[in-house]
Coordinates of C-alpha atoms in Angstrom, one line a residue:
X1 CA 8.6 27.3 -0.3
X2 CA 12.2 26.6 0.2
X3 CA 14.4 29.6 0.0
X4 CA 17.9 28.6 -1.0
X5 CA 21.0 30.2 -2.5
X6 CA 24.3 29.1 -3.6
X7 CA 24.7 25.3 -4.4
X8 CA 21.6 24.2 -3.1
X9 CA 19.7 26.7 -5.2
X10 CA 21.2 25.4 -8.3
X11 CA 20.9 21.9 -7.2
X12 CA 17.3 22.6 -7.0
X13 CA 16.9 23.8 -10.6
X14 CA 19.0 21.0 -12.2
X15 CA 17.0 18.3 -14.1
X16 CA 16.8 15.1 -11.8
X17 CA 17.1 11.4 -12.9
X18 CA 15.5 9.2 -10.1
X19 CA 17.2 5.7 -9.8
X20 CA 16.2 2.6 -8.3
X21 CA 17.8 1.8 -5.1
X22 CA 19.0 -1.7 -6.7
X23 CA 21.0 0.5 -9.5
X24 CA 22.6 2.4 -6.5
X25 CA 23.3 -0.6 -4.4
X26 CA 25.1 -2.2 -7.8
X27 CA 27.0 1.1 -8.0
X28 CA 28.1 0.9 -4.3
X29 CA 29.3 -2.9 -4.5
X30 CA 31.1 -1.9 -7.7
X31 CA 33.1 0.7 -5.8
X32 CA 31.3 3.9 -6.7
X33 CA 29.9 4.5 -3.4
X34 CA 29.0 8.4 -3.4
X35 CA 25.5 8.1 -5.0
X36 CA 24.0 5.9 -2.2
X37 CA 26.1 7.4 0.5
X38 CA 24.7 10.8 -0.7
X39 CA 21.2 9.7 -0.4
X40 CA 21.9 8.2 3.4
X41 CA 23.7 11.6 4.0
X42 CA 20.6 13.6 2.7
X43 CA 18.0 11.5 4.7
X44 CA 20.1 11.7 7.9
X45 CA 20.4 15.5 7.3
X46 CA 16.5 16.0 7.2
X47 CA 16.1 13.6 10.3
X48 CA 18.7 15.7 12.3
X49 CA 16.7 19.0 11.7
X50 CA 14.4 20.4 14.5
X51 CA 11.1 19.0 14.3
X52 CA 9.4 22.7 13.8
X53 CA 11.7 22.9 10.6
X54 CA 9.5 22.8 7.8
X55 CA 12.2 20.8 5.8
X56 CA 12.5 18.3 8.5
X57 CA 11.6 14.7 7.9
X58 CA 9.3 14.7 10.9
X59 CA 7.6 17.9 9.4
X60 CA 7.2 16.4 5.9
X61 CA 6.1 13.2 7.4
X62 CA 3.4 14.8 9.2
X63 CA 2.0 16.2 6.1
X64 CA 0.6 12.7 5.4
X65 CA -0.1 11.6 9.0
X66 CA -3.7 11.1 10.0
X67 CA -3.9 13.9 12.5
X68 CA -7.6 13.2 13.4
X69 CA -8.7 13.0 9.8
X70 CA -9.7 10.0 7.8
X71 CA -7.9 7.8 5.2
X72 CA -9.1 5.4 2.7
X73 CA -7.4 2.6 0.8
X74 CA -9.5 3.5 -2.0
X75 CA -7.1 6.0 -3.3
X76 CA -3.8 5.7 -5.6
X77 CA -1.6 6.9 -2.6
X78 CA -3.5 6.4 0.5
X79 CA -1.3 8.7 2.7
X80 CA -2.3 12.0 0.5
X81 CA -3.9 14.8 2.3
X82 CA -6.2 15.2 -0.7
X83 CA -7.6 11.8 0.1
X84 CA -11.2 11.4 0.9
X85 CA -13.5 9.2 2.6
X86 CA -15.8 6.6 1.0
X87 CA -18.5 9.4 0.8
X88 CA -15.9 11.5 -1.0
X89 CA -16.1 14.0 1.9
X90 CA -12.7 16.0 2.1
X91 CA -10.5 14.9 5.0
X92 CA -10.3 16.7 8.4
X93 CA -6.8 18.2 7.2
X94 CA -8.1 19.8 4.1
X95 CA -8.2 23.4 3.5
X96 CA -12.0 23.7 3.9
X97 CA -13.7 24.8 7.0
X98 CA -15.2 22.6 9.7
X99 CA -18.7 23.6 8.7
X100 CA -18.1 22.8 5.1
X101 CA -16.9 19.3 6.4
X102 CA -20.1 18.7 8.0
X103 CA -22.1 19.4 5.0
X104 CA -23.8 16.6 3.1
X105 CA -21.8 14.4 0.9
X106 CA -20.9 16.1 -2.5
X107 CA -19.2 14.0 -5.5
X108 CA -16.0 15.8 -5.1
X109 CA -14.3 12.9 -6.6
X110 CA -11.1 14.1 -4.7
X111 CA -9.6 10.6 -5.3
X112 CA -8.4 11.4 -8.8
X113 CA -6.4 14.3 -7.1
X114 CA -4.7 12.1 -4.4
X115 CA -2.4 10.8 -7.0
X116 CA -1.2 14.5 -8.0
X117 CA -1.1 15.4 -4.4
X118 CA 1.3 12.5 -3.5
X119 CA 3.5 13.4 -6.4
X120 CA 3.7 16.8 -4.8
X121 CA 4.5 15.3 -1.7
X122 CA 7.5 13.4 -3.1
X123 CA 8.6 16.7 -4.8
X124 CA 8.7 18.4 -1.4
X125 CA 10.8 15.6 0.2
X126 CA 13.2 15.6 -2.6
X127 CA 13.6 19.6 -2.7
X128 CA 14.2 19.3 1.0
X129 CA 17.0 16.4 0.4
X130 CA 18.6 18.4 -2.1
X131 CA 18.5 21.7 -0.4
X132 CA 20.4 20.4 2.6
X133 CA 22.5 18.0 0.6
X134 CA 23.2 19.7 -2.8
X135 CA 25.3 16.6 -4.0
X136 CA 22.2 14.3 -3.6
X137 CA 21.1 13.5 -7.1
X138 CA 17.6 13.0 -6.2
X139 CA 14.9 10.7 -4.6
X140 CA 15.4 7.1 -5.4
X141 CA 12.9 4.7 -5.4
X142 CA 12.4 0.8 -4.6
X143 CA 12.0 -1.1 -8.0
X144 CA 9.4 -3.5 -6.3
X145 CA 8.9 -5.5 -9.6
X146 CA 12.5 -6.3 -10.4
X147 CA 13.7 -9.7 -10.4
X148 CA 16.1 -8.8 -7.4
X149 CA 13.0 -7.5 -5.0
X150 CA 10.9 -10.8 -6.2
X151 CA 14.1 -13.1 -5.3
X152 CA 15.6 -11.1 -2.2
X153 CA 12.8 -8.7 -1.1
X154 CA 13.6 -5.2 0.4
X155 CA 17.0 -3.8 -0.7
X156 CA 19.8 -4.2 2.0
X157 CA 20.5 -0.5 1.8
X158 CA 17.0 0.1 3.5
X159 CA 17.4 -2.8 6.2
X160 CA 21.0 -2.8 7.4
X161 CA 21.1 -1.3 11.0
X162 CA 24.0 0.6 10.4
X163 CA 26.0 2.3 7.5
X164 CA 29.0 4.1 6.6
X165 CA 29.0 7.7 6.1
X166 CA 32.2 9.7 5.9
X167 CA 34.4 6.8 7.4
X168 CA 31.9 6.6 10.5
X169 CA 29.3 3.8 11.3
X170 CA 26.1 5.6 12.0
X171 CA 22.5 4.4 12.2
X172 CA 20.8 3.8 8.9
X173 CA 18.6 6.7 8.2
X174 CA 16.6 4.5 5.9
X175 CA 16.0 1.8 8.2
X176 CA 14.1 3.6 10.9
X177 CA 13.1 7.0 12.2
X178 CA 13.7 8.2 15.8
X179 CA 10.7 10.5 16.9
X180 CA 11.9 13.7 18.1
X181 CA 8.7 14.7 19.9
X182 CA 5.4 12.7 21.0
X183 CA 3.0 12.0 18.0
X184 CA -0.5 12.2 19.1
X185 CA -3.5 11.0 17.2
X186 CA -6.6 12.6 17.3
X187 CA -10.1 10.7 16.4
X188 CA -7.8 8.1 14.6
X189 CA -7.4 6.2 17.8
X190 CA -4.9 6.2 20.5
X191 CA -2.8 3.1 19.0
X192 CA -1.9 5.9 16.3
X193 CA 0.2 7.8 19.1
X194 CA 3.8 7.3 19.6
X195 CA 6.2 8.8 22.3
X196 CA 9.4 10.9 22.2
X197 CA 12.2 8.6 21.4
X198 CA 10.3 5.9 19.7
X199 CA 12.1 4.3 16.9
X200 CA 9.7 2.9 14.0
X201 CA 9.8 -0.7 13.2
X202 CA 8.8 -3.1 10.4
X203 CA 7.6 -6.5 10.2
X204 CA 7.9 -8.8 12.5
X205 CA 8.4 -6.1 15.1
X206 CA 6.0 -3.5 16.3
X207 CA 3.4 -3.6 19.2
X208 CA 1.0 -0.6 18.6
X209 CA -0.8 -0.8 22.3
X210 CA 2.6 -0.7 24.1
X211 CA 4.1 2.2 21.7
X212 CA 1.0 4.0 22.1
X213 CA 1.1 3.8 25.8
X214 CA 4.3 5.9 25.9
X215 CA 5.7 3.3 28.0
X216 CA 9.4 2.7 26.3
X217 CA 9.7 -0.3 28.8
X218 CA 6.9 -2.0 27.5
X219 CA 7.9 -1.6 23.9
X220 CA 11.4 -2.9 24.6
X221 CA 9.5 -5.8 26.5
X222 CA 7.4 -6.8 23.3
X223 CA 10.5 -6.4 21.2
X224 CA 12.4 -8.8 23.5
X225 CA 9.4 -11.3 22.7
X226 CA 9.8 -11.2 19.0
X227 CA 13.8 -11.5 19.4
X228 CA 13.0 -14.8 21.4
X229 CA 10.9 -16.1 18.7
X230 CA 13.4 -15.5 16.1
X231 CA 16.0 -17.2 17.9
X232 CA 13.6 -20.2 18.5
X233 CA 13.0 -20.2 14.7
X234 CA 16.8 -19.7 13.9
X235 CA 16.0 -16.6 11.8
X236 CA 16.6 -12.8 11.7
X237 CA 14.0 -10.2 11.5
X238 CA 15.2 -9.1 8.1
X239 CA 14.9 -12.5 6.8
X240 CA 11.5 -12.7 7.9
X241 CA 10.8 -9.2 6.7
X242 CA 12.0 -10.3 3.1
X243 CA 10.0 -13.6 3.3
X244 CA 6.7 -11.5 3.9
X245 CA 7.5 -9.2 1.1
X246 CA 8.6 -11.8 -1.4
X247 CA 5.2 -13.9 -0.8
X248 CA 3.2 -10.5 -1.6
X249 CA 5.2 -9.9 -4.7
X250 CA 5.6 -13.2 -5.9
X251 CA 2.6 -15.4 -5.2
X252 CA 1.7 -17.9 -2.6
X253 CA 1.9 -21.6 -2.9
X254 CA -1.6 -23.1 -3.9
X255 CA -0.8 -26.7 -3.8
X256 CA 2.3 -27.2 -5.7
X257 CA 5.9 -27.0 -4.8
X258 CA 6.3 -23.3 -6.5
X259 CA 4.3 -20.0 -5.9
X260 CA 1.5 -19.3 -8.6
X261 CA 2.7 -15.9 -9.9
X262 CA -0.6 -14.9 -11.0
X263 CA -1.6 -14.5 -7.4
X264 CA 1.5 -12.2 -6.8
X265 CA 1.0 -8.5 -6.6
X266 CA 4.0 -8.0 -9.4
X267 CA 1.9 -9.9 -11.8
X268 CA -1.4 -7.8 -10.9
X269 CA 0.7 -4.5 -11.1
X270 CA 1.8 -5.2 -14.6
X271 CA -1.7 -6.1 -15.6
X272 CA -3.0 -3.0 -14.3
X273 CA -0.7 -1.1 -16.8
X274 CA -3.0 -1.9 -19.3
X275 CA -6.1 -0.5 -17.8
X276 CA -7.5 1.7 -20.4
X277 CA -8.2 4.7 -18.5
X278 CA -6.5 6.6 -15.5
X279 CA -9.2 5.7 -13.0
X280 CA -9.4 2.2 -13.8
X281 CA -5.5 2.1 -13.1
X282 CA -5.5 4.1 -10.0
X283 CA -8.7 3.4 -8.0
X284 CA -9.6 0.0 -6.5
X285 CA -13.1 1.1 -6.4
X286 CA -13.5 2.0 -9.9
X287 CA -11.7 -1.2 -11.0
X288 CA -14.0 -3.2 -8.8
X289 CA -17.0 -1.8 -10.1
X290 CA -15.8 -2.5 -13.7
X291 CA -14.6 -6.2 -12.6
X292 CA -17.8 -6.8 -10.8
X293 CA -19.8 -5.7 -14.2
X294 CA -17.5 -8.3 -16.0
X295 CA -17.9 -11.0 -13.8
X296 CA -21.6 -10.7 -13.3
X297 CA -22.0 -11.0 -17.1
X298 CA -19.8 -14.3 -17.2
X299 CA -16.6 -12.7 -17.9
X300 CA -13.3 -14.4 -17.2
X301 CA -10.1 -13.6 -15.5
X302 CA -8.3 -12.4 -18.7
X303 CA -11.1 -9.5 -18.8
X304 CA -10.2 -8.1 -15.4
X305 CA -8.3 -5.1 -14.6
X306 CA -6.1 -4.3 -11.7
X307 CA -5.2 -1.2 -9.8
X308 CA -2.2 0.3 -8.6
X309 CA -3.7 1.2 -5.2
X310 CA -4.1 -2.6 -4.5
X311 CA -0.4 -2.9 -5.3
X312 CA 0.2 0.0 -2.7
X313 CA -1.7 -2.0 -0.1
X314 CA -0.4 -5.4 -0.5
X315 CA 3.5 -4.0 -0.4
X316 CA 2.8 -1.7 2.5
X317 CA 1.3 -4.5 4.9
X318 CA 3.7 -7.0 3.9
X319 CA 6.5 -4.7 5.2
X320 CA 4.7 -3.2 8.0
X321 CA 2.7 -6.3 9.4
X322 CA -1.0 -7.0 9.3
X323 CA -0.6 -9.3 6.1
X324 CA -0.5 -12.8 7.4
X325 CA 2.1 -13.6 4.7
X326 CA 4.3 -15.1 7.6
X327 CA 2.1 -16.5 10.1
X328 CA 3.2 -16.5 14.1
X329 CA 3.7 -12.8 15.1
X330 CA 0.1 -11.7 16.2
X331 CA 1.2 -8.3 17.5
X332 CA 3.1 -7.1 14.7
X333 CA 1.8 -3.7 13.7
X334 CA 4.9 -1.6 12.1
X335 CA 4.4 2.0 11.3
X336 CA 3.9 1.1 7.5
X337 CA 0.9 -1.1 7.9
X338 CA -1.3 1.8 8.8
X339 CA -2.4 4.9 7.1
X340 CA -2.0 6.7 10.4
X341 CA 1.5 6.3 10.9
X342 CA 3.2 4.9 7.5
X343 CA 4.9 8.2 6.4
X344 CA 7.1 8.0 9.6
X345 CA 8.9 5.1 8.0
X346 CA 11.3 6.2 5.4
X347 CA 10.5 3.2 3.3
X348 CA 7.0 4.8 2.7
X349 CA 8.5 7.4 0.4
X350 CA 10.7 4.8 -1.3
X351 CA 7.5 2.6 -1.7
X352 CA 5.3 5.8 -3.0
X353 CA 8.0 6.9 -5.4
X354 CA 7.9 3.5 -7.0
X355 CA 4.0 4.0 -7.4
X356 CA 4.6 7.4 -8.9
X357 CA 7.3 5.6 -11.4
X358 CA 4.4 3.4 -12.2
X359 CA 2.0 6.1 -12.9
X360 CA 4.5 7.7 -15.0
X361 CA 4.8 4.3 -16.9
X362 CA 1.1 4.1 -17.3
X363 CA 1.1 7.7 -18.7
X364 CA 3.8 6.9 -21.2
X365 CA 2.0 3.6 -22.6
X366 CA -1.2 5.6 -22.8
X367 CA 0.0 9.0 -24.3
X368 CA -0.9 10.9 -21.3
X369 CA 2.4 12.2 -20.6
X370 CA 1.3 15.8 -20.6
X371 CA -1.9 15.6 -18.7
X372 CA -4.3 13.0 -17.0
X373 CA -7.6 13.1 -19.0
X374 CA -10.5 12.2 -16.4
X375 CA -13.6 13.8 -18.1
X376 CA -16.2 11.4 -19.5
X377 CA -14.8 8.3 -17.7
X378 CA -17.7 6.1 -16.2
X379 CA -18.4 4.9 -12.9
X380 CA -18.9 6.4 -9.3
X381 CA -15.6 8.2 -9.4
X382 CA -16.6 10.7 -12.2
X383 CA -14.4 13.7 -12.0
X384 CA -14.8 17.1 -13.4
X385 CA -12.1 18.6 -15.5
X386 CA -12.4 21.4 -13.1
X387 CA -11.1 19.5 -10.5
X388 CA -7.9 19.3 -11.9
X389 CA -7.4 23.2 -11.1
X390 CA -8.1 22.8 -7.5
X391 CA -5.1 23.7 -5.3
X392 CA -2.9 20.8 -3.6
X393 CA -2.4 22.6 -0.4
X394 CA 0.1 22.8 1.3
X395 CA 2.4 22.7 -1.9
X396 CA 3.0 26.1 -3.9
X397 CA 4.4 27.0 -7.1
X398 CA 4.8 30.6 -6.1
X399 CA 4.4 32.7 -3.0
X400 CA 0.8 33.5 -4.3
X401 CA -0.5 30.0 -5.7
X402 CA -0.7 26.6 -4.9
X403 CA 0.1 23.9 -7.2
X404 CA -2.6 21.9 -9.1
X405 CA -3.2 18.6 -10.3
X406 CA -2.7 20.0 -13.7
X407 CA 0.8 21.4 -12.6
X408 CA 2.1 18.1 -11.5
X409 CA 0.6 15.9 -14.2
X410 CA 3.7 16.0 -16.5
X411 CA 7.0 14.8 -14.8
X412 CA 9.0 16.2 -17.9
X413 CA 7.7 19.6 -17.1
X414 CA 8.5 19.1 -13.3
X415 CA 12.2 18.7 -14.4
X416 CA 12.6 15.1 -13.2
X417 CA 12.3 11.6 -14.9
X418 CA 13.0 8.1 -14.1
X419 CA 16.1 5.9 -15.2
X420 CA 14.8 2.7 -16.9
X421 CA 13.9 0.1 -14.6
X422 CA 11.8 -3.1 -14.5
X423 CA 8.5 -1.8 -15.7
X424 CA 10.2 -0.6 -18.9
X425 CA 11.1 -4.3 -19.6
X426 CA 9.2 -7.3 -20.4
X427 CA 8.4 -9.2 -17.6
X428 CA 11.1 -11.9 -16.7
X429 CA 8.6 -14.7 -17.1
X430 CA 5.7 -14.6 -19.2
X431 CA 2.5 -14.5 -17.3
X432 CA 0.2 -17.3 -18.5
X433 CA -3.3 -15.7 -19.3
X434 CA -6.4 -17.5 -18.5
X435 CA -10.2 -17.9 -19.2
X436 CA -10.8 -18.9 -15.8
X437 CA -14.3 -17.9 -13.9
X438 CA -13.9 -15.4 -11.2
X439 CA -15.1 -15.5 -7.6
X440 CA -16.7 -12.3 -6.3
X441 CA -16.9 -11.8 -2.3
X442 CA -19.2 -9.1 -1.1
X443 CA -20.4 -8.1 2.2
X444 CA -17.1 -7.9 4.1
X445 CA -17.0 -4.6 6.1
X446 CA -14.1 -2.6 7.1
X447 CA -15.7 -2.2 10.5
X448 CA -15.1 -5.7 11.5
X449 CA -11.3 -4.9 11.9
X450 CA -9.6 -2.7 14.1
X451 CA -7.0 -1.4 11.1
X452 CA -5.6 -2.5 8.0
X453 CA -6.1 -6.2 7.0
X454 CA -5.6 -8.8 4.3
X455 CA -8.2 -11.1 2.9
X456 CA -7.2 -14.6 1.8
X457 CA -9.9 -16.5 -0.4
X458 CA -9.9 -20.3 -0.1
X459 CA -11.8 -23.0 -1.8
X460 CA -12.8 -26.5 0.0
X461 CA -12.9 -29.3 -2.8
X462 CA -14.2 -32.6 -1.7
X463 CA -12.4 -35.4 -3.1
X464 CA -9.1 -33.5 -3.8
X465 CA -6.2 -32.7 -1.8
X466 CA -4.2 -29.5 -1.7
X467 CA -1.6 -28.0 0.8
X468 CA -3.3 -25.3 2.8
X469 CA -1.2 -22.1 3.4
X470 CA -1.9 -23.2 7.4
X471 CA -1.9 -26.8 8.6
X472 CA -4.9 -26.2 10.7
X473 CA -7.4 -26.0 7.7
X474 CA -7.1 -29.5 6.5
X475 CA -5.9 -31.0 3.4
X476 CA -8.6 -30.1 0.9
X477 CA -8.5 -26.4 0.8
X478 CA -6.9 -24.4 -2.2
X479 CA -5.9 -20.9 -1.8
X480 CA -7.4 -18.7 -4.5
X481 CA -5.7 -15.3 -3.7
X482 CA -5.2 -12.5 -1.4
X483 CA -5.7 -8.8 -1.2
X484 CA -4.6 -6.2 1.4
X485 CA -6.9 -3.2 2.4
X486 CA -4.8 -0.3 3.6
X487 CA -7.0 1.4 6.5
X488 CA -6.6 3.3 9.9
X489 CA -7.8 2.4 13.5
X490 CA -10.3 5.4 13.1
X491 CA -12.4 4.1 10.3
X492 CA -15.0 2.5 12.9
X493 CA -15.7 6.0 14.5
X494 CA -15.7 7.9 11.1
X495 CA -19.4 8.5 10.1
X496 CA -18.4 8.8 6.6
X497 CA -16.7 5.5 6.4
X498 CA -19.5 3.9 8.3
X499 CA -21.7 4.5 5.5
X500 CA -19.4 3.1 2.9
X501 CA -17.7 0.2 4.8
X502 CA -18.5 -2.6 2.1
X503 CA -15.3 -3.9 0.2
X504 CA -15.7 -6.3 -2.8
X505 CA -13.0 -8.5 -3.7
X506 CA -12.5 -10.7 -7.0
X507 CA -10.4 -13.9 -7.3
X508 CA -9.9 -15.8 -10.4
X509 CA -10.5 -19.5 -10.1
X510 CA -7.7 -20.8 -11.7
X511 CA -7.4 -24.5 -12.5
X512 CA -11.1 -25.3 -11.3
X513 CA -13.6 -26.9 -13.4
X514 CA -17.4 -26.1 -13.5
X515 CA -17.9 -29.3 -11.6
X516 CA -15.6 -28.3 -8.8
X517 CA -17.0 -24.7 -8.5
X518 CA -20.6 -26.3 -8.3
X519 CA -19.3 -28.6 -5.3
X520 CA -16.7 -26.2 -3.8
X521 CA -17.6 -24.4 -0.5
X522 CA -15.8 -20.9 -0.5
X523 CA -14.6 -19.0 2.5
X524 CA -12.1 -16.4 3.3
X525 CA -9.8 -15.7 6.3
X526 CA -8.6 -12.5 7.2
X527 CA -5.2 -11.4 8.8
X528 CA -4.3 -8.3 10.7
X529 CA -1.5 -7.7 12.9
X530 CA 0.3 -10.3 11.2
X531 CA -2.2 -13.0 12.2
X532 CA -5.9 -14.2 11.5
X533 CA -8.1 -11.7 12.7
X534 CA -10.1 -11.8 16.1
X535 CA -13.0 -10.4 14.7
X536 CA -15.7 -8.1 16.5
X537 CA -18.8 -9.8 14.8
X538 CA -19.2 -12.7 12.5
X539 CA -17.6 -12.4 9.1
X540 CA -20.7 -12.6 7.0
X541 CA -20.2 -12.3 3.2
X542 CA -21.5 -14.0 0.2
X543 CA -19.7 -15.5 -2.9
X544 CA -20.7 -15.3 -6.4
X545 CA -19.5 -16.9 -9.8
X546 CA -21.0 -15.9 -13.2
X547 CA -23.4 -13.6 -11.2
X548 CA -25.0 -16.6 -9.3
X549 CA -24.5 -17.2 -5.6
X550 CA -22.5 -20.2 -4.5
X551 CA -22.0 -22.0 -1.4
X552 CA -19.8 -20.0 1.1
X553 CA -18.8 -20.1 4.8
X554 CA -18.6 -17.7 7.5
X555 CA -15.8 -17.0 10.2
X556 CA -17.0 -16.7 13.8
X557 CA -15.7 -13.9 16.4
X558 CA -12.3 -15.0 17.9
X559 CA -10.9 -16.8 14.6
X560 CA -10.9 -20.7 14.3
X561 CA -12.1 -22.9 11.6
X562 CA -14.7 -21.5 9.0
X563 CA -18.4 -22.5 9.5
X564 CA -20.6 -23.2 6.4
X565 CA -23.4 -20.7 6.0
X566 CA -26.4 -22.6 6.0
X567 CA -28.5 -20.2 4.1
X568 CA -26.9 -21.6 0.8
X569 CA -26.2 -25.2 0.8
X570 CA -25.9 -25.7 -2.9
X571 CA -25.1 -23.3 -5.8
X572 CA -28.0 -20.9 -6.2
X573 CA -29.3 -19.9 -9.8
X574 CA -30.6 -16.8 -8.5
X575 CA -29.0 -14.1 -10.4
X576 CA -27.3 -11.5 -8.3
X577 CA -25.9 -8.0 -9.0
X578 CA -22.1 -8.5 -8.4

């Protein structure tokens, strides 16, 4: 717990209103520079603390770092210490003993606790910011669904290399973090290690192998290669970062001159706010099970639900690398793109704070502002109400007791709130609904990839012409959508993850007729490290529409053009459990 006196103690007790970075920027540009400068000053103060200080940015970031434990993209906030493997075993950094961790899988359902753990993590960081900089009003958030973010990308206050504090130009503490000591990964894999003096990076920078080797010269050489490519293209790194984020938020071009916003992460997040239950809103696995049942029964796109965890992954990978939104940088591996290292980037907490704002918005819309009800919800993630009383270690409410999920369910009782932002307003452009059928892709495994990745789904339509997202796929290919999976390099060595490695993806078939669906060949391409993945094994999968298998293709190791699966030449009428 924080022991504070004087101004710091008073500041910690006052109610806090978290404002968006966009609002702080507008104030700054209008002449009211203090609120944004106070945020810069507060983050700089934490980053300057010794790494052993419990309030230091390094120490707080380490709370969410994968130090030999396992992470999953199937939780609301994947960096949470309470996150679990696919078998729902607690991660290695939980408070349980090593012997209990080796026990057979039990339905602990800690996924529901991950959202609460992450809320407690944000409170811990906010308390530290205010404790060391009492004039700081609180932790801001990146309003990712605002028109400004969709138009411009990442706020400039997070990307400028230098900012002015007290009349001096200093390195921007929101742009990167300089490691004060080496970061050593455990079983998560060597690529998660970082040497002393390493500065975190975002897309298009980042060479994980060079960074993990501890050879700063190799990292500099990798950075020089990116700089040369940027000069050849006539763009800056910030412009490419913003382009990657805008594509993820706004949607990809599918054949017309404008993006199809129904494919963007913003549209899907807004749809997620209508999810009827907490688990459907918070967790991809619950949403996928529900959507699979809908699609198998012949349901359409308008009946699907989306999850907040998918939005988290889409934006994290777009900003960190691994997303393939902007091809041409195959070695891009920024810290934000991997669950092992994401919390070392200050943008992680601003992104996480937006996800907490989205959760608070969902709670307000569904009358759940005082508590989160999980008892009685259907699906594989059923949660006992007793789980909400389990401790959220290491966060404490007193010297003798840890916080619990019930303690952090209400932001009003936690004495903070969010200033009105984009999710409180109607969408600037009405999203057209659709009764389109749904493509279900099953059989993909996390173990085919070394870390986080993004799946792009396509349909090859004979006799029609569409612009492909990449020119090497011909002119008769239509992009159906994309989805990112936030993972970590140690997943392939985790016994729990290996037993539950399969991932399901659903893509609405907007604009396709039944005849086109029957004749189409569906395939996926997978991007990691900012480029289409080099696969360990053939990328085998099956595709279904209305519960029936349809023609699909597989991608061979080493990338390249997709190859038709010969086992299904024409749509099969065999029913499938989607």
